[in-house]
Amino acid sequence: MKILCFGSLNLDKVYSVTHFVRAGETLSSTKMQEFCGGKGLNQSVALARAGAETYHAGCVGQADGEPLLAMLRSSGVDTTLVRMLPCPSGHAIIQVNEQGQNCILLYGGANQEVTKEQIDAVLEQFQPGDMLVLQNEINNLPYLMETAGKKGMEIVLNPSPMNDAILKLPLEYVRYFILNEVEARDLCAEEGPEEAFADKLLRRFPNSKIVLTLGSKGSIYVDQKQRVIQPAYRVEAVDTTAAGDTFTGYFLAGIAGGMDVKAALQQAAKAAAIAVSRKGAAPSIPTLEETQAFR
Ligand code: RIB
């Protein structure tokens, strides 16, 4: 099975701070580093490092996009479906506090220049049964989902960042939802204990498979036949950026490679734990060997 990740590529500027800057405050950061990121790029890197046959589609800027393509290629991702455009690449301003938590400000740039013609040309390269992995950092998602869904591709949606546009997507085409508790609450439009959101989502989307990530509390998988709980591995958090993307890529690569859900979740939890213990987005994503060696 081929896996197509059609998503964002960002240049991340990461500022180390004592606390997140507040309204009206001017705050000096203690360090600034630049990394390759974007939820799409991070998930492609994780998929490929986990051993999946991965293709990335999306858009970057002609002047500043080469490092993003180089990061994908060096991880084993096919980048021939990424367009280079005469505009800036997407970027993210990321604050990381002393607890390793982050907050992220996005500028879409080239990520918001995806055309229907590009979508048609990319999807022509794939067959029914191939997997399409999506996040919410590119434009024209409704058309992309509808066209791929009608073609019979297995659609995976990570509805991040969550906003009202997600609720208007043709969600009936989604085979796997991979989401955190905040995204699940918004999608359910209900309150309640966060562990319950996986079952609530399954009631709403009975033909889908739900993977709910709960940070340090682990993850829950549900479909019509099984419910699997995976605890998180305890590590000292340095930077949580891309931990969710690492989990997503490793879980899907496991499933595509024939693992059962329990084994795929365990592999994903190990990879995410390693990513949390390292700085940056894409560079923090471990190799398969590192993941298998993790204790
Ligand atoms: O999920 C982490 C990613 O979110 C960062 O790399 C940043 O670019 C934003 O897309």
CSV table of C-alpha atoms and ligand atoms in Angstrom, one decimal:
chain,number,residue,atom,x,y,z
A,1,MET,CA,0.0,0.0,0.0
A,2,LYS,CA,1.3,3.5,-0.9
A,3,ILE,CA,0.8,6.3,1.6
A,4,LEU,CA,0.2,9.8,0.4
A,5,CYS,CA,0.5,12.6,2.9
A,6,PHE,CA,-1.0,15.8,1.3
A,7,GLY,CA,-0.1,18.5,3.8
A,8,SER,CA,1.8,21.4,5.2
A,9,LEU,CA,5.5,22.1,5.2
A,10,ASN,CA,6.7,24.8,7.6
A,11,LEU,CA,9.9,26.5,8.6
A,12,ASP,CA,9.7,26.5,12.4
A,13,LYS,CA,11.3,29.3,14.4
A,14,VAL,CA,11.5,28.0,18.0
A,15,TYR,CA,12.0,30.4,20.9
A,16,SER,CA,12.9,29.1,24.3
A,17,VAL,CA,11.0,31.1,27.0
A,18,THR,CA,10.5,31.1,30.7
A,19,HIS,CA,6.7,31.4,30.2
A,20,PHE,CA,4.4,32.0,27.2
A,21,VAL,CA,4.2,35.7,26.3
A,22,ARG,CA,1.0,37.4,27.7
A,23,ALA,CA,-1.2,40.1,26.2
A,24,GLY,CA,0.6,43.4,26.3
A,25,GLU,CA,3.9,41.8,27.5
A,26,THR,CA,7.3,42.1,25.8
A,27,LEU,CA,9.4,39.0,26.6
A,28,SER,CA,13.0,38.2,25.8
A,29,SER,CA,13.6,34.6,24.7
A,30,THR,CA,16.6,32.8,26.0
A,31,LYS,CA,17.4,31.0,22.7
A,32,MET,CA,16.1,30.8,19.1
A,33,GLN,CA,16.5,27.8,16.7
A,34,GLU,CA,15.1,27.0,13.3
A,35,PHE,CA,13.8,23.5,12.4
A,36,CYS,CA,11.9,21.9,9.5
A,37,GLY,CA,8.3,21.3,10.6
A,38,GLY,CA,4.6,21.5,9.6
A,39,LYS,CA,2.2,18.8,10.6
A,40,GLY,CA,2.2,17.4,7.1
A,41,LEU,CA,6.0,17.2,6.8
A,42,ASN,CA,6.4,15.8,10.3
A,43,GLN,CA,3.9,13.0,9.6
A,44,SER,CA,5.6,12.2,6.3
A,45,VAL,CA,9.0,12.0,8.1
A,46,ALA,CA,7.5,9.8,10.8
A,47,LEU,CA,5.8,7.5,8.2
A,48,ALA,CA,9.0,7.1,6.2
A,49,ARG,CA,11.3,6.6,9.2
A,50,ALA,CA,8.9,3.9,10.4
A,51,GLY,CA,9.4,2.1,7.1
A,52,ALA,CA,6.3,3.1,5.1
A,53,GLU,CA,6.4,3.8,1.3
A,54,THR,CA,5.6,7.6,1.7
A,55,TYR,CA,4.8,10.3,-0.9
A,56,HIS,CA,4.4,13.9,0.2
A,57,ALA,CA,2.3,16.4,-1.8
A,58,GLY,CA,2.0,20.1,-1.0
A,59,CYS,CA,3.6,23.5,-1.8
A,60,VAL,CA,6.7,25.3,-0.7
A,61,GLY,CA,8.3,28.6,-1.8
A,62,GLN,CA,10.9,28.6,-4.6
A,63,ALA,CA,13.3,30.8,-2.6
A,64,ASP,CA,13.1,29.2,0.8
A,65,GLY,CA,11.6,25.7,0.4
A,66,GLU,CA,14.7,23.6,-0.5
A,67,PRO,CA,15.6,22.7,3.1
A,68,LEU,CA,12.1,21.3,3.6
A,69,LEU,CA,12.4,19.1,0.6
A,70,ALA,CA,15.9,18.0,1.7
A,71,MET,CA,14.5,17.0,5.1
A,72,LEU,CA,11.8,14.8,3.5
A,73,ARG,CA,14.2,13.2,1.0
A,74,SER,CA,16.8,12.4,3.7
A,75,SER,CA,14.1,10.6,5.6
A,76,GLY,CA,13.1,8.5,2.6
A,77,VAL,CA,10.0,10.5,1.4
A,78,ASP,CA,9.2,10.9,-2.3
A,79,THR,CA,8.9,14.7,-2.9
A,80,THR,CA,8.2,14.7,-6.7
A,81,LEU,CA,4.6,15.8,-5.9
A,82,VAL,CA,5.6,18.9,-4.0
A,83,ARG,CA,5.2,22.2,-6.1
A,84,MET,CA,7.7,25.1,-5.7
A,85,LEU,CA,5.9,28.4,-6.0
A,86,PRO,CA,6.9,32.1,-6.3
A,87,CYS,CA,5.8,32.9,-2.7
A,88,PRO,CA,7.2,32.3,0.8
A,89,SER,CA,6.9,28.8,2.4
A,90,GLY,CA,4.7,28.4,5.4
A,91,HIS,CA,6.2,29.2,8.7
A,92,ALA,CA,5.5,28.8,12.4
A,93,ILE,CA,6.5,30.9,15.4
A,94,ILE,CA,6.8,28.4,18.3
A,95,GLN,CA,7.4,29.3,22.0
A,96,VAL,CA,8.6,26.4,24.2
A,97,ASN,CA,8.5,26.9,27.9
A,98,GLU,CA,10.6,25.4,30.7
A,99,GLN,CA,8.1,22.5,31.0
A,100,GLY,CA,8.6,21.6,27.3
A,101,GLN,CA,5.1,22.7,26.4
A,102,ASN,CA,4.6,24.8,23.3
A,103,CYS,CA,2.3,27.3,21.7
A,104,ILE,CA,2.3,27.8,18.0
A,105,LEU,CA,1.5,30.7,15.6
A,106,LEU,CA,1.1,29.7,12.0
A,107,TYR,CA,1.6,31.6,8.7
A,108,GLY,CA,0.2,29.5,5.9
A,109,GLY,CA,2.3,30.9,3.0
A,110,ALA,CA,2.6,28.3,0.1
A,111,ASN,CA,0.5,25.8,2.1
A,112,GLN,CA,-2.5,27.8,1.2
A,113,GLU,CA,-1.9,27.8,-2.6
A,114,VAL,CA,-3.0,24.2,-3.3
A,115,THR,CA,-5.1,24.2,-6.5
A,116,LYS,CA,-7.8,21.7,-7.6
A,117,GLU,CA,-5.6,21.0,-10.7
A,118,GLN,CA,-2.7,20.0,-8.4
A,119,ILE,CA,-5.0,17.7,-6.4
A,120,ASP,CA,-6.3,16.0,-9.5
A,121,ALA,CA,-2.8,15.5,-10.9
A,122,VAL,CA,-1.5,14.1,-7.6
A,123,LEU,CA,-4.5,11.7,-7.0
A,124,GLU,CA,-4.0,10.2,-10.5
A,125,GLN,CA,-0.8,8.6,-9.2
A,126,PHE,CA,-2.7,6.6,-6.5
A,127,GLN,CA,-5.1,3.6,-6.5
A,128,PRO,CA,-8.2,2.6,-4.5
A,129,GLY,CA,-7.0,1.3,-1.1
A,130,ASP,CA,-3.9,3.6,-1.0
A,131,MET,CA,-3.9,5.7,2.2
A,132,LEU,CA,-4.3,9.5,2.2
A,133,VAL,CA,-3.1,11.3,5.4
A,134,LEU,CA,-4.5,14.8,6.0
A,135,GLN,CA,-4.2,17.6,8.6
A,136,ASN,CA,-5.8,21.0,8.6
A,137,GLU,CA,-2.9,23.3,7.4
A,138,ILE,CA,-3.6,23.4,3.7
A,139,ASN,CA,-6.5,24.9,1.6
A,140,ASN,CA,-9.0,23.0,-0.7
A,141,LEU,CA,-9.4,20.2,1.8
A,142,PRO,CA,-13.1,19.6,1.1
A,143,TYR,CA,-12.3,19.0,-2.6
A,144,LEU,CA,-9.3,16.8,-1.8
A,145,MET,CA,-11.3,14.6,0.6
A,146,GLU,CA,-14.3,14.3,-1.7
A,147,THR,CA,-12.2,13.4,-4.7
A,148,ALA,CA,-10.0,10.9,-2.8
A,149,GLY,CA,-13.0,9.4,-1.0
A,150,LYS,CA,-14.9,8.8,-4.3
A,151,LYS,CA,-11.8,7.2,-5.7
A,152,GLY,CA,-11.7,4.7,-2.8
A,153,MET,CA,-8.6,5.9,-1.0
A,154,GLU,CA,-8.4,5.2,2.8
A,155,ILE,CA,-8.6,8.7,4.3
A,156,VAL,CA,-6.9,9.5,7.6
A,157,LEU,CA,-7.8,12.8,9.2
A,158,ASN,CA,-5.8,14.5,11.9
A,159,PRO,CA,-8.1,17.5,12.5
A,160,SER,CA,-5.3,19.8,13.6
A,161,PRO,CA,-5.4,22.7,14.1
A,162,MET,CA,-9.1,22.4,14.9
A,163,ASN,CA,-11.4,25.1,13.6
A,164,ASP,CA,-15.0,25.5,12.2
A,165,ALA,CA,-13.8,24.5,8.7
A,166,ILE,CA,-13.3,20.9,10.0
A,167,LEU,CA,-17.0,20.6,10.8
A,168,LYS,CA,-17.9,21.4,7.2
A,169,LEU,CA,-15.6,18.7,5.7
A,170,PRO,CA,-17.2,15.5,4.1
A,171,LEU,CA,-16.3,13.6,7.2
A,172,GLU,CA,-18.2,10.5,6.1
A,173,TYR,CA,-15.2,9.6,4.0
A,174,VAL,CA,-12.8,9.4,7.0
A,175,ARG,CA,-11.6,5.9,7.8
A,176,TYR,CA,-9.3,6.9,10.7
A,177,PHE,CA,-9.6,9.9,12.9
A,178,ILE,CA,-6.4,10.6,14.9
A,179,LEU,CA,-7.0,13.4,17.3
A,180,ASN,CA,-6.3,14.7,20.8
A,181,GLU,CA,-8.9,15.4,23.5
A,182,VAL,CA,-9.4,19.1,22.6
A,183,GLU,CA,-10.0,18.3,19.0
A,184,ALA,CA,-12.3,15.4,19.9
A,185,ARG,CA,-14.4,17.6,22.3
A,186,ASP,CA,-14.9,20.2,19.5
A,187,LEU,CA,-15.8,17.5,17.0
A,188,CYS,CA,-18.3,15.9,19.4
A,189,ALA,CA,-19.6,19.4,20.4
A,190,GLU,CA,-20.2,17.9,23.9
A,191,GLU,CA,-18.6,18.1,27.3
A,192,GLY,CA,-17.7,15.1,29.5
A,193,PRO,CA,-14.6,13.1,30.6
A,194,GLU,CA,-12.0,13.1,27.9
A,195,GLU,CA,-11.6,9.3,27.9
A,196,ALA,CA,-15.3,9.1,26.8
A,197,PHE,CA,-14.7,11.1,23.6
A,198,ALA,CA,-13.4,8.0,21.6
A,199,ASP,CA,-16.7,6.2,22.1
A,200,LYS,CA,-18.8,9.3,21.5
A,201,LEU,CA,-17.0,9.8,18.2
A,202,LEU,CA,-17.5,6.2,17.2
A,203,ARG,CA,-21.2,6.6,17.8
A,204,ARG,CA,-21.2,9.6,15.5
A,205,PHE,CA,-19.0,8.0,12.9
A,206,PRO,CA,-19.8,4.2,13.2
A,207,ASN,CA,-17.8,3.2,10.1
A,208,SER,CA,-14.6,4.9,11.2
A,209,LYS,CA,-11.7,3.9,13.5
A,210,ILE,CA,-10.9,6.4,16.3
A,211,VAL,CA,-7.5,7.0,17.8
A,212,LEU,CA,-7.7,9.4,20.7
A,213,THR,CA,-4.4,10.7,22.1
A,214,LEU,CA,-4.3,12.0,25.7
A,215,GLY,CA,-0.7,13.2,26.1
A,216,SER,CA,0.9,11.8,29.2
A,217,LYS,CA,-2.3,9.7,29.8
A,218,GLY,CA,-1.6,7.6,26.7
A,219,SER,CA,-4.1,6.8,23.9
A,220,ILE,CA,-7.3,4.9,23.2
A,221,TYR,CA,-8.3,3.1,20.0
A,222,VAL,CA,-11.9,2.1,19.2
A,223,ASP,CA,-13.7,0.6,16.3
A,224,GLN,CA,-16.8,-1.6,16.0
A,225,LYS,CA,-14.8,-4.7,17.0
A,226,GLN,CA,-12.2,-3.6,19.6
A,227,ARG,CA,-11.1,-1.1,22.2
A,228,VAL,CA,-7.4,-0.9,22.9
A,229,ILE,CA,-5.8,1.3,25.6
A,230,GLN,CA,-2.1,2.2,25.3
A,231,PRO,CA,-0.4,4.0,28.3
A,232,ALA,CA,2.2,6.7,27.5
A,233,TYR,CA,5.9,6.0,28.3
A,234,ARG,CA,7.3,8.4,30.9
A,235,VAL,CA,10.2,10.6,29.8
A,236,GLU,CA,11.5,14.0,30.7
A,237,ALA,CA,9.7,16.5,28.4
A,238,VAL,CA,12.2,18.7,26.5
A,239,ASP,CA,9.9,19.8,23.7
A,240,THR,CA,6.5,18.3,22.9
A,241,THR,CA,6.4,19.8,19.4
A,242,ALA,CA,5.7,17.1,16.7
A,243,ALA,CA,5.0,14.3,19.4
A,244,GLY,CA,1.5,13.9,18.0
A,245,ASP,CA,2.8,13.9,14.4
A,246,THR,CA,5.3,11.2,15.4
A,247,PHE,CA,2.6,9.1,17.0
A,248,THR,CA,0.4,9.5,13.9
A,249,GLY,CA,3.1,8.5,11.4
A,250,TYR,CA,4.3,5.5,13.4
A,251,PHE,CA,0.8,4.2,14.1
A,252,LEU,CA,-0.2,4.4,10.5
A,253,ALA,CA,3.0,2.9,9.2
A,254,GLY,CA,2.5,0.0,11.6
A,255,ILE,CA,-1.1,-0.6,10.4
A,256,ALA,CA,-0.1,-0.3,6.7
A,257,GLY,CA,2.7,-2.8,7.4
A,258,GLY,CA,0.3,-5.4,8.8
A,259,MET,CA,0.7,-4.9,12.5
A,260,ASP,CA,-2.3,-5.4,14.8
A,261,VAL,CA,-3.7,-2.3,16.5
A,262,LYS,CA,-2.0,-3.1,19.9
A,263,ALA,CA,1.4,-3.4,18.4
A,264,ALA,CA,1.0,-0.3,16.2
A,265,LEU,CA,-0.1,1.8,19.2
A,266,GLN,CA,2.8,0.6,21.3
A,267,GLN,CA,5.3,1.4,18.5
A,268,ALA,CA,3.7,4.9,18.1
A,269,ALA,CA,3.8,5.5,21.9
A,270,LYS,CA,7.5,4.7,22.0
A,271,ALA,CA,8.3,6.9,19.0
A,272,ALA,CA,6.3,9.8,20.5
A,273,ALA,CA,8.1,9.4,23.9
A,274,ILE,CA,11.5,9.8,22.1
A,275,ALA,CA,10.3,12.8,20.2
A,276,VAL,CA,9.2,14.5,23.4
A,277,SER,CA,12.6,14.1,24.9
A,278,ARG,CA,14.2,16.0,22.0
A,279,LYS,CA,14.2,19.6,20.7
A,280,GLY,CA,12.4,20.6,17.5
A,281,ALA,CA,9.8,19.2,15.1
A,282,ALA,CA,11.1,16.9,12.3
A,283,PRO,CA,14.6,16.5,13.7
A,284,SER,CA,13.1,15.0,17.0
A,285,ILE,CA,11.4,12.1,15.1
A,286,PRO,CA,13.3,8.9,15.8
A,287,THR,CA,14.3,6.2,13.4
A,288,LEU,CA,12.8,2.8,13.5
A,289,GLU,CA,15.9,1.3,15.1
A,290,GLU,CA,15.8,3.9,17.9
A,291,THR,CA,12.2,3.2,18.4
A,292,GLN,CA,12.7,-0.5,18.6
A,293,ALA,CA,15.6,-0.1,21.0
A,294,PHE,CA,13.5,2.2,23.4
A,295,ARG,CA,12.9,0.8,26.9
B,1,RIB,O1,2.6,19.7,15.1
B,1,RIB,C1,3.8,20.5,15.2
B,1,RIB,C2,3.8,21.4,14.0
B,1,RIB,O2,2.7,22.3,14.0
B,1,RIB,C3,5.0,22.3,13.9
B,1,RIB,O3,6.1,21.7,13.3
B,1,RIB,C4,4.5,23.6,13.2
B,1,RIB,O4,5.0,23.9,12.0
B,1,RIB,C5,3.0,23.4,13.2
B,1,RIB,O5,2.6,23.0,11.9
